[in-house]
């Protein structure tokens, strides 16, 4: 099925050919939607609800029905239902003429806003569609119950067409048996003759109309009588009274029938009747307004036939009900109408007219609902609303006829028939349909408020005001009809919403489209405009992360880790593709990335750019990612080393293992294999680092994350710490190592502590001698203490950071560390301030000494990392792009970092450029 945002909740197939058309699609387009789908082009082959708007020849496509036969007739028949001959007297006799006319008028007006739409999305749309399926099932049972009541009152004890003892046996179980036989007959018709029934609706309507007009004439001709209307055998009055009064046209009778005279319902064990019960029965007469839209696949011109046919049928049935109610009020005392719901037959000039009208109207309505419910169930299964649960419905289809769906609907109708009472079933039916109409108004109101350009209603009286009134009206009247039934239906709807949200396929949710997406877009845009970057304050800082990845296959643990690190901030996964725009399938590529996010279960966005070089593409991502005040402030990259990438999609022990990204021999997200050259060199990598810092973004380099096992960390009793090394190892005598970079490292460590609550943060306090004291043995020359433990404890207390402080003495005891400080600066951004001893080039001997120094620093860190889950290490700024011999310096810089982080636990090299901590919050 198509995935237009305007498609509706639960498609119903037309009964002629079995093609899954939709009552909801048609009304979505005519009463509350636009003509064309908003998310895919219209093609004549679409055939299930959209082809009606194309230019295809109706005769060639099998669309032969016009407005009268295709819309007017089925709508009028469904709205007459069992109500017209069986329950209008019950309503008038209890509620009175005034209430009946006012209720009928309001119901017909509210019915004009019927449109159940897929715009609600899979969860709400699917649940409402399911409830609409149940509503049709209950509607079918209600009509069968009315048909049975007519049969028993005509051919049962004291029946109008029986004499003596030759009558049908009556009783609750005999009525259930009769209803089951009618239901089984409908089952056979659905299996073999549904197409014939769809074409005979005009004849059936003509028959019902003739019977109705015969009733009108009978009211005008038949005079007063006292022994014409019998008391039904199931009425307790039958023990004391045999006949009920009939006055004929009488002003006194009319006056008495204007007001309400609520009595008791003899078909419901004498239950007291009130406004809610009469309204519930009356409302069941307008639930057939969608019957014409069921035939959308058969109509020559649905966009014209459905609105005109539906409105004319509503007007016709409204006038018919008003005339019938008025004539009843003028001729029949309310006591008679309360105690014999089939009093129309004895007062008819030819009583079989009424019997024929009851049987044809109820049977046709019941059959229509059974066909409709089976098609709804078929559509729910085809849409995979409940996943594979309803696959048996698809497999149980023969020659386009959903036999399995018909059988399921038949079984459910049988269950509803056990209730027995027509009036109770009518109330349940009304509540279910009202909930569907509530969702309809909610969908229309929501999409109107979002201002979606593709929402262009053709119905000229449509406004958001009428949607709001309809929504509130249906909600209130649901509870007026029956509080228990209304509450139960809403609870059932919520259960279905939750179940569909948890278990429905994500692909189907994407296909349907959802009004929640439009509403969220509307609200997000509004708040993004209100989010002013000029009002940012450090107290409310949070990481807004751009993670740059080469291939998702090799960085799954890092992607998962950064999802925890973002602390409810922005998270963007960026990727650079080398090349030009020729032959690029951007849409398909984006779908793969979104599927990757679903697989990883991370709350992130993806940004993929195309560029002639990796560096240029990264510049694009850093500058353009995000929107408004939601822009990345922290850039995270993987480490540049010679290790072969690990494919976490194919590794058997990987928690990220999947075959979803393999297409035969072709793998999505190709990975660099061992021995393959890299896409860019070390110099370009260091240039990217420089660009990041020049754009005032915090920088993180992640290494050894292929070793990260979150499950092991959470379960292990051996792993206890998150380590922070706030010393600039490239310049250990740089005054205050507890600077902006160190504070940024601590902030990140505390964020991860919130995820790994069983761990503790360790801060390693490293002290070093100033190079001016190296080789000096004068005790009067004090050592410059870089940072004291007491001062660190005080700073942590002000920042409300709980951490263990571990003192490291190697830097202060070993003068080589201090002596190397000046040499190591050559490889960083401070190189411009360094005057080299020999020449302006970085000598090999100097590099070798520096590598030995880094190996010793690595040993110090490694010896203390046995119980470490994660390490944060101070990252010195890379050499400036303007530095002499930048290529050589950048290569040396990366070689030193490689030695520093070798064989360590998962490690993040951090360089912060902005203040991220506050002592005032």
Short mmCIF file of C-alpha atoms in Angstrom, two decimals, residues 551-557 559 592-593 595-597 599-600 646-662 667-671 673:
data_model
loop_
_atom_site.label_atom_id
_atom_site.label_comp_id
_atom_site.label_asym_id
_atom_site.label_seq_id
_atom_site.Cartn_x
_atom_site.Cartn_y
_atom_site.Cartn_z
CA UNK A 551 32.67 3.17 8.41
CA UNK A 552 29.92 2.30 10.91
CA UNK A 553 31.03 -1.31 10.77
CA UNK A 554 34.27 -0.57 12.61
CA UNK A 555 33.09 1.94 15.21
CA UNK A 556 29.97 0.43 16.79
CA UNK A 557 31.33 0.54 20.38
CA UNK A 559 28.95 5.13 18.49
CA UNK A 592 20.96 3.02 5.27
CA UNK A 593 22.25 5.47 7.85
CA UNK A 595 18.69 1.96 9.60
CA UNK A 596 22.10 1.96 11.24
CA UNK A 597 20.83 4.29 13.97
CA UNK A 599 20.14 -1.00 14.77
CA UNK A 600 22.40 0.76 17.28
CA UNK A 646 37.28 -4.76 13.08
CA UNK A 647 33.92 -5.55 11.46
CA UNK A 648 31.44 -5.58 14.36
CA UNK A 649 28.58 -6.50 12.02
CA UNK A 650 30.19 -9.83 11.17
CA UNK A 651 32.05 -10.73 14.36
CA UNK A 652 30.29 -13.65 16.03
CA UNK A 653 30.86 -12.43 19.59
CA UNK A 654 29.90 -8.83 18.86
CA UNK A 655 26.70 -7.50 20.49
CA UNK A 656 26.24 -5.45 17.32
CA UNK A 657 26.24 -8.44 14.95
CA UNK A 658 23.71 -8.18 12.12
CA UNK A 659 23.17 -9.22 8.51
CA UNK A 660 20.81 -6.35 7.76
CA UNK A 661 23.50 -4.39 5.94
CA UNK A 662 24.58 -7.21 3.63
CA UNK A 667 28.16 -4.96 1.84
CA UNK A 668 26.72 -1.62 2.77
CA UNK A 669 29.16 0.65 4.62
CA UNK A 670 32.33 -0.93 3.16
CA UNK A 671 35.23 -1.28 5.58
CA UNK A 673 40.55 -4.32 5.03
#
